[in-house]
Amino acid sequence: MSATRTQVGIVGAGPAGLFLAHLLHRHGIESVILETRSREEVEGTIRAGVLEQWTVDLMNELGLGGRMGQEAHFHRGITLRFGGGSHHLDFEDLTGGKRVTVYPQHEVLKDLIAARLADGGDVRFGVRDVELHDLETERPRLTYRDGDGGVFEVCCDFIAGCDGFHGPSRPHLAGRTEYGKLYPFGWLGVLVEAPPSHHELIYARHERGFALLSTRSPEIQRLYIQCGPKDDPADYPDELIWSELHRRLEAEDGWTLTEGRIFQKGVIGMRSFVCDPMQHGRLFIAGDAAHIVPPTGAKGLNLAVADAVYLSRGLECFYRTGRRDLLERYSETCLRRIWRAERFSWSMTTMLHTDPHESAFEDRIHLADLDYVVHSRAAATALAENYVGLPLD
Ligand code: RFL
Ligand code: PHB
């Protein structure tokens, strides 16, 4: 068995793992990242689109913002559509200059991976059978197999479990409490070859269900419609998708959706989930490994980055001073922000979706929520400050 020694062993090369490696490198702390997927798969998986303002600022601070500055779409706000009407929320005005940045997660990951490798960082793609050992000692270890079946060991001071919702890290947190909610609906997401139909994101509540218009590039658009949580995308022919998108997104203002060739379809279920605590011994979990939000609030990627920031602060303090207090408070510090993001994502989701299990009374309450948001500056400001991202503590 071949062994490597590092300071922080990171499981997973998603946003949490890669941001953590960069933040540690800035403080001269070494890490090794183990990732099951190939670099091409990681860079090719289409997921999130929206970055909070502080995430954008952090990328720039780390010297990772060059391509984002050229290629991202910066929006003043979003449009909410319901009851046949269309309402613009101007976040830049409501939050004193903060904007919505649409820059796809896989582009963020491409920038992070390229910069990490250019810095001489150790990122091992395509590994198998990652296992965590000796977490209650001062020398925890990771073992794995490479593509040829060879067994390897990484000896660390700390392990960061950044391995997403289904990864191997979370089950090691003995005595944890898991809080969760499954929603009785999902999103059918499509990628379309077409120019943008609108200069900003449109979130729509319609009696037939939610719809969202987002973008990926000047040539590719991202659209979603509410569907059943386990629906098969094959049951949605293109004509059905377009007719639902037109009905749900178009209001009485004459705006129309531009169609194009649909070249990818997928269904995602929706859940809210929080694991408490997020640490045990020398293991700290971050990102989707610890929490899931439904995508309506556009928070998942940003929360993963926030965890990485708090963990890097704790580790930096430990290596510089020997103090453990920030590390000991890691979970508590993260969970305050996480619960606020859970609340926001849940409220956006319930306000904008139709739920077959809810009564006509609850349906009207959600419409009243929307009416309040678009007619009260105070309510609009609350939505805006959560959407663009609360400042890091
Ligand atoms: P990830 O991205 O899942 O990365 C975890 C990595 O760990 C690897 N892994 C392992 N590696 C080694 N050994 C093992 N045994 C392993 N098991 C797993 C995986 O291969 C993977 O590479 O988690 P991370 O880093 O915590 O990042 C979380 C975000 O990816 C996620 O929260 C967002 O994509 C959520 N999300 C959105 N977030 C936003 O902030 N804004 C958005 O607009 C937004 N839109 C979305 C979204 C998620 C979506 N889906 C598909 C769930 C839209 C959608 C449709
Ligand atoms: C996306 O562009 O994929 C996207 C945008 C906003 C959301 C969720 C997903 O709330």
PDB file of C-alpha atoms and ligand atoms in Angstrom, residues 11-17 34-37 42 46-50 105 127 130 162-168 187 222 224 268 286-289 295 298-302 304, ligand 1:
ATOM      1  CA  VAL A  11     -13.277  13.777   0.197  1.00  0.00           C
ATOM      2  CA  GLY A  12     -15.037  15.218  -2.879  1.00  0.00           C
ATOM      3  CA  ALA A  13     -14.112  17.741  -5.586  1.00  0.00           C
ATOM      4  CA  GLY A  14     -17.409  19.654  -5.666  1.00  0.00           C
ATOM      5  CA  PRO A  15     -17.732  23.323  -4.693  1.00  0.00           C
ATOM      6  CA  ALA A  16     -17.185  22.597  -0.956  1.00  0.00           C
ATOM      7  CA  GLY A  17     -14.014  20.509  -1.441  1.00  0.00           C
ATOM      8  CA  LEU A  34     -10.043  12.382  -3.424  1.00  0.00           C
ATOM      9  CA  GLU A  35     -12.851  12.363  -6.013  1.00  0.00           C
ATOM     10  CA  THR A  36     -14.701   9.331  -7.403  1.00  0.00           C
ATOM     11  CA  ARG A  37     -15.668  10.926 -10.693  1.00  0.00           C
ATOM     12  CA  VAL A  42     -17.103  16.820 -12.611  1.00  0.00           C
ATOM     13  CA  ILE A  46     -24.971  20.754 -15.059  1.00  0.00           C
ATOM     14  CA  ARG A  47     -26.331  21.924 -11.716  1.00  0.00           C
ATOM     15  CA  ALA A  48     -26.595  25.305 -10.063  1.00  0.00           C
ATOM     16  CA  GLY A  49     -26.551  28.650 -11.751  1.00  0.00           C
ATOM     17  CA  VAL A  50     -26.787  31.484  -9.233  1.00  0.00           C
ATOM     18  CA  GLN A 105     -21.544  25.662 -11.217  1.00  0.00           C
ATOM     19  CA  VAL A 127     -10.671   6.938  -7.149  1.00  0.00           C
ATOM     20  CA  VAL A 130     -12.874   5.705  -0.240  1.00  0.00           C
ATOM     21  CA  CYS A 162     -17.206  17.320   1.134  1.00  0.00           C
ATOM     22  CA  ASP A 163     -18.706  14.297  -0.610  1.00  0.00           C
ATOM     23  CA  GLY A 164     -22.278  15.418  -1.286  1.00  0.00           C
ATOM     24  CA  PHE A 165     -25.535  13.983   0.009  1.00  0.00           C
ATOM     25  CA  HIS A 166     -24.741  10.312  -0.777  1.00  0.00           C
ATOM     26  CA  GLY A 167     -21.051  10.313   0.229  1.00  0.00           C
ATOM     27  CA  PRO A 168     -19.422   8.099   2.879  1.00  0.00           C
ATOM     28  CA  TRP A 187     -38.516  19.907 -11.297  1.00  0.00           C
ATOM     29  CA  ARG A 222     -32.081  26.654 -18.678  1.00  0.00           C
ATOM     30  CA  TYR A 224     -37.693  24.220 -15.346  1.00  0.00           C
ATOM     31  CA  ILE A 268     -34.878  16.268  -9.769  1.00  0.00           C
ATOM     32  CA  ALA A 286     -19.401  20.506   4.568  1.00  0.00           C
ATOM     33  CA  GLY A 287     -21.889  21.317   1.787  1.00  0.00           C
ATOM     34  CA  ASP A 288     -24.524  18.870   0.556  1.00  0.00           C
ATOM     35  CA  ALA A 289     -22.982  16.170   2.799  1.00  0.00           C
ATOM     36  CA  PRO A 295     -33.242  24.772  -5.495  1.00  0.00           C
ATOM     37  CA  ALA A 298     -30.609  29.157  -5.357  1.00  0.00           C
ATOM     38  CA  LYS A 299     -28.684  28.595  -2.125  1.00  0.00           C
ATOM     39  CA  GLY A 300     -27.048  25.106  -2.246  1.00  0.00           C
ATOM     40  CA  LEU A 301     -23.739  25.963  -3.883  1.00  0.00           C
ATOM     41  CA  ASN A 302     -23.363  29.131  -1.845  1.00  0.00           C
ATOM     42  CA  ALA A 304     -21.329  24.758   0.499  1.00  0.00           C
TER      43      ALA A 304
HETATM   44  P1  RFL B   1     -21.372  18.093  -4.656  1.00  0.00           P
HETATM   45  O1  RFL B   1     -21.406  19.151  -5.731  1.00  0.00           O
HETATM   46  O2  RFL B   1     -22.386  17.026  -4.707  1.00  0.00           O
HETATM   47  O3  RFL B   1     -19.916  17.469  -4.673  1.00  0.00           O
HETATM   48  C1  RFL B   1     -19.605  16.314  -3.939  1.00  0.00           C
HETATM   49  C2  RFL B   1     -18.497  15.596  -4.656  1.00  0.00           C
HETATM   50  O4  RFL B   1     -18.122  14.453  -3.877  1.00  0.00           O
HETATM   51  C3  RFL B   1     -17.922  13.367  -4.761  1.00  0.00           C
HETATM   52  N1  RFL B   1     -18.078  12.107  -4.019  1.00  0.00           N
HETATM   53  C4  RFL B   1     -17.040  11.339  -3.639  1.00  0.00           C
HETATM   54  N2  RFL B   1     -15.713  11.491  -3.772  1.00  0.00           N
HETATM   55  C5  RFL B   1     -14.900  10.521  -3.270  1.00  0.00           C
HETATM   56  N3  RFL B   1     -15.393   9.395  -2.657  1.00  0.00           N
HETATM   57  C6  RFL B   1     -16.720   9.206  -2.499  1.00  0.00           C
HETATM   58  N4  RFL B   1     -17.175   8.090  -1.924  1.00  0.00           N
HETATM   59  C7  RFL B   1     -17.612  10.205  -2.991  1.00  0.00           C
HETATM   60  N5  RFL B   1     -18.952  10.339  -3.011  1.00  0.00           N
HETATM   61  C8  RFL B   1     -19.224  11.500  -3.626  1.00  0.00           C
HETATM   62  C9  RFL B   1     -18.963  13.565  -5.835  1.00  0.00           C
HETATM   63  O5  RFL B   1     -18.626  12.874  -7.038  1.00  0.00           O
HETATM   64  C10 RFL B   1     -18.938  15.090  -6.015  1.00  0.00           C
HETATM   65  O6  RFL B   1     -18.030  15.511  -7.015  1.00  0.00           O
HETATM   66  O7  RFL B   1     -21.469  18.731  -3.203  1.00  0.00           O
HETATM   67  P2  RFL B   1     -20.952  20.147  -2.609  1.00  0.00           P
HETATM   68  O8  RFL B   1     -19.507  20.373  -2.931  1.00  0.00           O
HETATM   69  O9  RFL B   1     -21.393  20.149  -1.223  1.00  0.00           O
HETATM   70  O10 RFL B   1     -21.743  21.263  -3.454  1.00  0.00           O
HETATM   71  C11 RFL B   1     -23.147  21.390  -3.337  1.00  0.00           C
HETATM   72  C12 RFL B   1     -23.750  21.912  -4.649  1.00  0.00           C
HETATM   73  O11 RFL B   1     -23.274  21.123  -5.725  1.00  0.00           O
HETATM   74  C13 RFL B   1     -25.275  21.936  -4.610  1.00  0.00           C
HETATM   75  O12 RFL B   1     -25.735  22.391  -3.365  1.00  0.00           O
HETATM   76  C14 RFL B   1     -25.880  22.842  -5.713  1.00  0.00           C
HETATM   77  O13 RFL B   1     -25.658  22.328  -6.997  1.00  0.00           O
HETATM   78  C15 RFL B   1     -27.371  23.025  -5.475  1.00  0.00           C
HETATM   79  N6  RFL B   1     -28.042  23.815  -6.518  1.00  0.00           N
HETATM   80  C16 RFL B   1     -27.948  25.204  -6.558  1.00  0.00           C
HETATM   81  N7  RFL B   1     -27.182  25.852  -5.660  1.00  0.00           N
HETATM   82  C17 RFL B   1     -27.033  27.208  -5.756  1.00  0.00           C
HETATM   83  O14 RFL B   1     -26.340  27.798  -4.905  1.00  0.00           O
HETATM   84  N8  RFL B   1     -27.616  27.973  -6.731  1.00  0.00           N
HETATM   85  C18 RFL B   1     -28.411  27.386  -7.678  1.00  0.00           C
HETATM   86  O15 RFL B   1     -28.877  28.086  -8.569  1.00  0.00           O
HETATM   87  C19 RFL B   1     -28.618  25.965  -7.594  1.00  0.00           C
HETATM   88  N9  RFL B   1     -29.370  25.338  -8.509  1.00  0.00           N
HETATM   89  C20 RFL B   1     -28.777  23.171  -7.503  1.00  0.00           C
HETATM   90  C21 RFL B   1     -29.440  23.968  -8.496  1.00  0.00           C
HETATM   91  C22 RFL B   1     -28.856  21.785  -7.553  1.00  0.00           C
HETATM   92  C23 RFL B   1     -29.585  21.190  -8.540  1.00  0.00           C
HETATM   93  N10 RFL B   1     -29.624  19.764  -8.533  1.00  0.00           N
HETATM   94  C24 RFL B   1     -29.321  18.999  -9.659  1.00  0.00           C
HETATM   95  C25 RFL B   1     -29.718  19.078  -7.282  1.00  0.00           C
HETATM   96  C26 RFL B   1     -30.171  23.389  -9.491  1.00  0.00           C
HETATM   97  C27 RFL B   1     -30.268  21.997  -9.511  1.00  0.00           C
HETATM   98  C28 RFL B   1     -31.098  21.409 -10.612  1.00  0.00           C
END
